mmCIF file of C-alpha atoms in Angstrom:
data_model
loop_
_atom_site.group_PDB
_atom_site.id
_atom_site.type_symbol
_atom_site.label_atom_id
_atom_site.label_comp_id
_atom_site.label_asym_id
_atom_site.label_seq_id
_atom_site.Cartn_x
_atom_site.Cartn_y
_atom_site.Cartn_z
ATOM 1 C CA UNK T 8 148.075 91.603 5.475
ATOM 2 C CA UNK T 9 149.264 95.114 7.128
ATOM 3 C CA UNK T 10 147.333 96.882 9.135
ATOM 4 C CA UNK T 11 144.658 98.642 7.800
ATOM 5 C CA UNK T 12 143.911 102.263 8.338
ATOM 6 C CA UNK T 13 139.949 103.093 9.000
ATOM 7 C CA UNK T 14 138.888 106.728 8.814
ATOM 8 C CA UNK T 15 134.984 106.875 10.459
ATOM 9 C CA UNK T 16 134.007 110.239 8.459
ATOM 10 C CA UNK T 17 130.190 109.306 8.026
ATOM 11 C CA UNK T 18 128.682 111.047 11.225
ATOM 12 C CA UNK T 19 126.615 114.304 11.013
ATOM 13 C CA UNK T 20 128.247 116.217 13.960
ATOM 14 C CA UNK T 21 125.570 117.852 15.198
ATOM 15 C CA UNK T 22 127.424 119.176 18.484
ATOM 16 C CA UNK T 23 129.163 121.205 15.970
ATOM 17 C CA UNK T 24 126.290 122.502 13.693
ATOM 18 C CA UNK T 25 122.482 120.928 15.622
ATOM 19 C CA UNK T 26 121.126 122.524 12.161
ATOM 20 C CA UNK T 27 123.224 119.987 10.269
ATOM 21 C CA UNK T 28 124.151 122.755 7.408
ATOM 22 C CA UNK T 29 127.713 123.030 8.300
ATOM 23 C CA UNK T 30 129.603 120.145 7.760
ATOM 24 C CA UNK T 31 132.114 119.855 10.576
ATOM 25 C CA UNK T 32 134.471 118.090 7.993
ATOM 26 C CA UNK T 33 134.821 120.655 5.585
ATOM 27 C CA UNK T 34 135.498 123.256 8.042
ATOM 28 C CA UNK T 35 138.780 125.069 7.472
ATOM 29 C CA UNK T 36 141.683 124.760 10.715
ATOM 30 C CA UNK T 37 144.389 127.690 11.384
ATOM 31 C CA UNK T 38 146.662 126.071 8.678
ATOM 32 C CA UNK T 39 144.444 126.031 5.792
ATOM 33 C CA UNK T 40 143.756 122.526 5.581
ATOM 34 C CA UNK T 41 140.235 120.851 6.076
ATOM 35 C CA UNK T 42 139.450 118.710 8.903
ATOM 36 C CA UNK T 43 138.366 115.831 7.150
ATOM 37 C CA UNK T 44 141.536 116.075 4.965
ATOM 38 C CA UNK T 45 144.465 116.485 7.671
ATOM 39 C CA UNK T 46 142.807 113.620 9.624
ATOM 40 C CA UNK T 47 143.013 111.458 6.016
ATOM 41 C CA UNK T 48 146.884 113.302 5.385
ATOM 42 C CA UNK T 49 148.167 112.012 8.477
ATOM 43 C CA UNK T 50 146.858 108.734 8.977
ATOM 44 C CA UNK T 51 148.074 108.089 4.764
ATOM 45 C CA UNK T 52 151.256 109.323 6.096
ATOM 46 C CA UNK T 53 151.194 106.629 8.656
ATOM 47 C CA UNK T 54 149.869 103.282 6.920
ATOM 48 C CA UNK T 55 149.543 101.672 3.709
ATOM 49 C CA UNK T 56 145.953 101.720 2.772
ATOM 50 C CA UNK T 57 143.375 104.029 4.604
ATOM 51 C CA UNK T 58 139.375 102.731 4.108
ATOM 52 C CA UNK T 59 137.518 106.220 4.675
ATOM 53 C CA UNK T 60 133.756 105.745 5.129
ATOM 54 C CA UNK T 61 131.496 108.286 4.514
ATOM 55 C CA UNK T 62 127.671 108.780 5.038
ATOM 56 C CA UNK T 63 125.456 108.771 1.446
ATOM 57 C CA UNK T 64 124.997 111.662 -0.253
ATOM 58 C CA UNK T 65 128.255 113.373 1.059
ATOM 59 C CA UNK T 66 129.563 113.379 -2.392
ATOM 60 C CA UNK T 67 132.106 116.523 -0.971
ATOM 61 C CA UNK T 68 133.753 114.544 1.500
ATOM 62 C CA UNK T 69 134.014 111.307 -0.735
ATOM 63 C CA UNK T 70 135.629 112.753 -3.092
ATOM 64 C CA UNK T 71 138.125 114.757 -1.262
ATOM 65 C CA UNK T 72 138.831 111.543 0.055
ATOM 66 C CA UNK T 73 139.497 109.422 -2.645
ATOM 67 C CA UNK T 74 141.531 112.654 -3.944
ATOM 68 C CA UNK T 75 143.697 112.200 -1.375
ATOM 69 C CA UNK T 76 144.680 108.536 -1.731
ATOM 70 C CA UNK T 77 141.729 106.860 0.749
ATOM 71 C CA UNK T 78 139.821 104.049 -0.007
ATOM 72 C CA UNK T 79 136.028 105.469 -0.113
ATOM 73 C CA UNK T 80 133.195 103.344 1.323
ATOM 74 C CA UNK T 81 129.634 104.520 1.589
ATOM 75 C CA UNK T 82 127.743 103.433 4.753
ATOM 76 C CA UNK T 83 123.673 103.714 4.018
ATOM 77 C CA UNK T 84 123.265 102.690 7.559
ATOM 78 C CA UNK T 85 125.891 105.678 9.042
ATOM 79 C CA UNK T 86 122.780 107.175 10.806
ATOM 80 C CA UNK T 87 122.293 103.825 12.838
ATOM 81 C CA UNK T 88 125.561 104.910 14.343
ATOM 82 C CA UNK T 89 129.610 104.666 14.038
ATOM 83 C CA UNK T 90 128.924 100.790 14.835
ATOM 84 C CA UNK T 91 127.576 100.321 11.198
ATOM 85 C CA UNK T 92 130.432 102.485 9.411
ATOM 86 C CA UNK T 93 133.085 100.724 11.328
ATOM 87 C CA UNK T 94 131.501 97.188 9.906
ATOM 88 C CA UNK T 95 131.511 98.816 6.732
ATOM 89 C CA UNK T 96 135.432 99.476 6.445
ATOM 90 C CA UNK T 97 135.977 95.626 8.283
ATOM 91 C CA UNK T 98 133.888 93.749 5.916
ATOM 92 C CA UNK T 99 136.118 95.718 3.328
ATOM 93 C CA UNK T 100 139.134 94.441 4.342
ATOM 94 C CA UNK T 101 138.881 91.523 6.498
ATOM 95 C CA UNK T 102 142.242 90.133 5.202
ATOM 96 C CA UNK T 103 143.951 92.621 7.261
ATOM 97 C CA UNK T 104 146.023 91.703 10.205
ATOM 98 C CA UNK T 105 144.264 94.660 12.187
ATOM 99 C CA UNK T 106 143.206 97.801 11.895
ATOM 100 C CA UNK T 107 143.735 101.297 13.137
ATOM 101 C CA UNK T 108 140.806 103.001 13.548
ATOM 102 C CA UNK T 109 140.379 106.820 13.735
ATOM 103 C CA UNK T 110 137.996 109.699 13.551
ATOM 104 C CA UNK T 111 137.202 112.040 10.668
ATOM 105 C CA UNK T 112 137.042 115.142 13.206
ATOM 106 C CA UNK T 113 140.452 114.122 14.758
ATOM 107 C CA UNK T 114 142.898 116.101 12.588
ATOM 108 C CA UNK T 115 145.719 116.756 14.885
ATOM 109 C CA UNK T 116 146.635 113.054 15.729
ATOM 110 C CA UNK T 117 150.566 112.536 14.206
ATOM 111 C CA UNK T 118 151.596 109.742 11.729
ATOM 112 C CA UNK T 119 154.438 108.572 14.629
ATOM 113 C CA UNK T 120 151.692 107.857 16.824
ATOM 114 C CA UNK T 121 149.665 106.019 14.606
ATOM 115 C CA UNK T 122 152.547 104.030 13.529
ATOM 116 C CA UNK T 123 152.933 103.001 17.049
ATOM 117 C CA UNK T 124 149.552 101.736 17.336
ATOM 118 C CA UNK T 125 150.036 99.680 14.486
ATOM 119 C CA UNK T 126 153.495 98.531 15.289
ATOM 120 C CA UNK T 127 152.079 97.229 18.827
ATOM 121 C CA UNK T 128 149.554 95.397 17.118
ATOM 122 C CA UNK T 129 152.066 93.546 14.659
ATOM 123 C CA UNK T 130 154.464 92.768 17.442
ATOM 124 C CA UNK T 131 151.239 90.611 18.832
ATOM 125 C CA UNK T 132 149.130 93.093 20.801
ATOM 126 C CA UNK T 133 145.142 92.166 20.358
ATOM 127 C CA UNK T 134 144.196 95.955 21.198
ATOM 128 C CA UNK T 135 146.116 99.550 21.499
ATOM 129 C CA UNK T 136 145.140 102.447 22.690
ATOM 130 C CA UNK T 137 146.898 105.981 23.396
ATOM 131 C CA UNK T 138 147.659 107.620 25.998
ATOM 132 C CA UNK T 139 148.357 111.260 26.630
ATOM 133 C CA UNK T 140 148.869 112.593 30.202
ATOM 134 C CA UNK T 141 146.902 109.988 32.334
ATOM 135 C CA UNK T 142 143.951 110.447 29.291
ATOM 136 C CA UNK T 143 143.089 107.333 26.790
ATOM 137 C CA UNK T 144 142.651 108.568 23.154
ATOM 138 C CA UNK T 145 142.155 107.608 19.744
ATOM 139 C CA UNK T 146 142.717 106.211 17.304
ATOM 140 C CA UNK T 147 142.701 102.730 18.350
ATOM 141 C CA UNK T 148 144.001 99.774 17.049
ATOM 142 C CA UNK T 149 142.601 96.050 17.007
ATOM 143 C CA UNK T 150 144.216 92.799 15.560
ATOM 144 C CA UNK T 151 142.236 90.610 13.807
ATOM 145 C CA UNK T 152 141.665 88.530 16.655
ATOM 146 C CA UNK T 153 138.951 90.863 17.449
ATOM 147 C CA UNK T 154 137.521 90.719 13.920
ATOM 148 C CA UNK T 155 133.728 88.381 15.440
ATOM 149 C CA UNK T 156 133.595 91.030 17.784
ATOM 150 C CA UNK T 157 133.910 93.676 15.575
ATOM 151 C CA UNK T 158 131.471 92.532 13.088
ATOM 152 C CA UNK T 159 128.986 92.345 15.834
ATOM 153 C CA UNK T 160 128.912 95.944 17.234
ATOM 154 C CA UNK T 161 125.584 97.524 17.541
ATOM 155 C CA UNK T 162 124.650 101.495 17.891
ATOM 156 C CA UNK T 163 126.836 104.425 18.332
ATOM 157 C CA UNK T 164 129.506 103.448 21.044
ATOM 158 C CA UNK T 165 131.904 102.154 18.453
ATOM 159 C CA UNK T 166 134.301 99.783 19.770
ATOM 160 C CA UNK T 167 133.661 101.033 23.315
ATOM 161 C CA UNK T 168 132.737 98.118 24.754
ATOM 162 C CA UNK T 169 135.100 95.698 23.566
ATOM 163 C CA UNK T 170 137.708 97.875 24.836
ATOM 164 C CA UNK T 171 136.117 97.631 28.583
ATOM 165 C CA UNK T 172 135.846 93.953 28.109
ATOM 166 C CA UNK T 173 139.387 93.457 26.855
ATOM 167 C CA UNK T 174 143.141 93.482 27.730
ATOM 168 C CA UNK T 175 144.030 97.020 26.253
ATOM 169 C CA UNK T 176 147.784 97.607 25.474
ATOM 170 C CA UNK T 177 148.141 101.027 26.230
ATOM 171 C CA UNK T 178 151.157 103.046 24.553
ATOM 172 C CA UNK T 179 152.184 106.628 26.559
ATOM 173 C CA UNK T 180 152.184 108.831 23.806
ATOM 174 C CA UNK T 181 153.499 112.858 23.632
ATOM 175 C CA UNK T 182 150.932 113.661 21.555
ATOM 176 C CA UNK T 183 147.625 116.037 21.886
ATOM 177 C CA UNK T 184 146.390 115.294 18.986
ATOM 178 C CA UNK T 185 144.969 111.903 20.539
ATOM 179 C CA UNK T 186 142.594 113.578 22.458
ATOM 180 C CA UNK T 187 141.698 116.605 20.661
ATOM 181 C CA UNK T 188 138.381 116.250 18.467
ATOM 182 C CA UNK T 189 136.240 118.831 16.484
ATOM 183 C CA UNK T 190 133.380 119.354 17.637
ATOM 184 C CA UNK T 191 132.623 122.951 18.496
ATOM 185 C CA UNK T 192 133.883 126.016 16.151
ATOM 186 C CA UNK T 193 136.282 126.757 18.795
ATOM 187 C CA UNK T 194 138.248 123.851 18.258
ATOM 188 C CA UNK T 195 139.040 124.691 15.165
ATOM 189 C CA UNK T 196 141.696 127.255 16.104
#
């Protein structure tokens, strides 16, 4: 009944490569490490179980995945946006008390932060979200309280909207990583 790590790692990044060759997520950062798996590293480091979902036919990225310890889910609906991979993970795990959800292309968010997310959430929280200097970031995490609503999200905003609509706990967090994404080959240094 923990919460339950989701890592949304089905998307195409096309900011990153408009061909859609290069897979952001496989790209190597200054340490060595691949996006994809530093985002998976720390947010295993941080929880107990870690659904990744992945877009079909990225047989790379699954299995790196599921190398590392994740839980891999295929989403044959990714391209409908991060709404459908998101209701992927949930209807995976809907025992869970809430869930933590991150991004694929976010590998520089720390374990401690995500463990602060979650802790906010078990200590009764129905929503938390980071903050770093004045700037909201992700991940974010959601108690099952929000599980209807989560089910129900349509397109690519993710979990945008309910987080507009809704009492946000918001946790001041010394940590960059929150709102530092891949998505150019510049961010990769």
């Amino acid at each position: 009944m923990a919460i339950t790590g989701i890592l949304l790692a089905a998307g195409r990044g096309r900011r990153f490569d408009p061909s859609g060759v290069q897979n952001k997520l496989l790209q190597t950062l200054a340490d060595g490490e691949t996006v994809v798996a530093a985002s998976a590293r720390n947010m295993l480091a941080a929880l107990p179980r870690v659904l990744a979902v992945v877009r079909e036919g990225d047989d790379k990225v699954a299995a790196l995945l599921g190398r590392l310890g994740c839980e891999v889910r295929v989403c044959a609906d990714a391209d409908l946006g991060m709404a459908a991979s998101l209701i992927t993970a949930i209807e995976h795990s809907k025992a869970a008390e809430g869930w933590l959800i991150g991004l694929g292309d976010m590998p520089y968010v720390r374990p401690d932060t995500m463990r602060a997310l979650a802790a906010t959430i078990e200590r009764g929280a129905h929503i938390a979200a980071p903050v770093f200097e004045g700037r909201r970031g992700n991940p974010v995490a959601f108690s099952a309280y929000h599980l209807p609503l989560l089910l129900a999200l349509e397109g690519d905003q993710g979990a945008r909207a309910i987080l507009k609509s809704h009492s946000v706990s918001e946790i001041a967090i010394n940590d960059e990583g929150v709102v530092r994404d891949i998505d150019t080959r510049q961010d990769l240094r």
